[in-house]
Each structure stands twice: as C-alpha cells, then as structure tokens.
Amino acid sequence: MRFKVTILFAGFSGKLPYCAHGWGTWALIQDGKHNILLDTGGVGLRLNFYKILEEQGLKAEEIDYVLLTHMHFDHVCNMDLLPNATFVLSQKEWDHANDMENRDLFIQESAILPMRNAKKVFVKEDGQEILPGVTTLMTPGHTPGCVSYVLHQDNGEVWVLAGDAAKNRGELRTRDVQMSLNPVDSAASLEKIVQTADRILPGHDGWIRVEDGHLVPEGDNDVKLEFAQGITVNGGQTSITIHMD
Ligand SMILES: [Zn+2]
C-alpha cells in the first residue's frame, strides 16, 4: 500500500446528557517520505501526546503535515506541540473560525491561537492535491468548511478520511446527522463520501468498508472505559468494554 494509516486514538460517538465527550479520531499517515497527522487530537490526549508518537518511533518535530478536517476543539488541540508541521485546512473553515460573532461554540480561541503564525495551506475545492496521492473532498455541513481527505492507494483503492462530515457508522447508514450547522449539506456530503470511498475513516468511529453500497464496519474499535481508583460499577467492575455493532 502506498499509504500506511495508523489510528493513534480511535474515536467514539458515545455521549452524556448535555455533554459531548469530543473523542475524535486521531491518525498517522505515512507514505515513506512524509509523516502526516490527521487532526491533532483533543485535550484529553495532551499528557500522552508525545508518548503516543514515540510508540510510532516519531518525535513531534518529525511531523511534516497535519490534515485538519475542521476546527472543533476535539480535533485541533495540541497543534502547539508540532513545531515543524504545515497545517492544511479549508479557507472557509479558517474564515469561520475567525468569525468571532458567528462561529459555533465548539471552536475555541485557545485552540486556534497556535495556528495564527503556523505554516498553513488553504484548500478551496475538490481534487486539490496536497501531496502525491492525497487529495481534498469538500464536505460541508457539520461546519461550513469541513474537508475530508482522499488517499489514492497504489492498488486503486480510495480511502476517505472523513472527519466529522461522517462522524460514525450511524450517520453513514442513515444519512441523518446530529450536531450539524447545515443538515441538508451534511446529507449531501455523506452521500459524496460513500460514492467516493472504498474505505472510510469517520471522525468518531473505526474503519468502515464500502462493499457494493453496503457499509461494513471493520471492528477493532472497542472502547474500554476505566474508572478512577476506588470506584466500581455494575457490581464490582473497575472498567467496562463497549463493543459497537
Ligand atoms: Zn466536529
């Protein structure tokens, strides 16, 4: 395969009443020449950020590019820990993030401050080539400037790194979305992703394969919830493992 994609943190779409966990998928893409991140993870990963990269044999300084899907807090924290990266995002998303009056509440000034002086590449339309074999797919709806990234593998397979344009298998299956600024655009973006991809990495879920129009989750995205010391649940368990169907 031309591109190796390693999921550094598997996203999760569970939530609590009134509270979105914000556990977005964070991944490493390597083509033999470049070390590329898909988004930069949420604040909960911050303490282990360097350790997670080290487990892949990488220092933060060795990350060349970051493909940002959108500017929500759970996808763009930790940007300040990547001194040599060029950040790719859509012009529309950057304008939205800097529109203090109209931007949505999941965009935090503290998250975008490190971006102001960082190296940036702005994308505007479908099919823009970021690196050889990496192109853009504009997928608005969740936010106005959401962009998905397309990996063209050397065996002809097309992998779409969807970001929150497709947060999970449920949205892909139903075309019905939660937390979208424009549900009509979101539905069109979901359709576009399914039509484009052989394999999809959603913004808060594991890999989904598209087989004859069917969406088949590949698994390996069980979530283990661990509780703090002294706490047990369900009659004595100190953790719960959630397996998604
Ligand atoms: Zn989001």
Short mmCIF file of N, CA and C and ligand atoms in Angstrom, two decimals, residues 70 72 74-75 142 164, ligand 1:
data_model
loop_
_atom_site.label_atom_id
_atom_site.label_comp_id
_atom_site.label_asym_id
_atom_site.label_seq_id
_atom_site.Cartn_x
_atom_site.Cartn_y
_atom_site.Cartn_z
N HIS A 70 -11.53 20.00 10.37
CA HIS A 70 -12.28 21.20 10.76
C HIS A 70 -11.71 21.71 12.08
N HIS A 72 -12.99 22.15 15.21
CA HIS A 72 -13.60 21.88 16.51
C HIS A 72 -12.57 21.45 17.54
N ASP A 74 -12.16 19.18 19.67
CA ASP A 74 -11.70 17.80 19.88
C ASP A 74 -10.85 17.28 18.72
N HIS A 75 -10.63 18.13 17.72
CA HIS A 75 -9.82 17.72 16.57
C HIS A 75 -8.55 18.56 16.41
N HIS A 142 -21.47 19.82 8.78
CA HIS A 142 -21.13 19.81 10.22
C HIS A 142 -20.59 21.18 10.62
N ASP A 164 -15.53 14.91 10.71
CA ASP A 164 -16.89 14.89 11.24
C ASP A 164 -17.97 15.07 10.17
ZN ZN B 1 -16.76 18.48 14.99
#
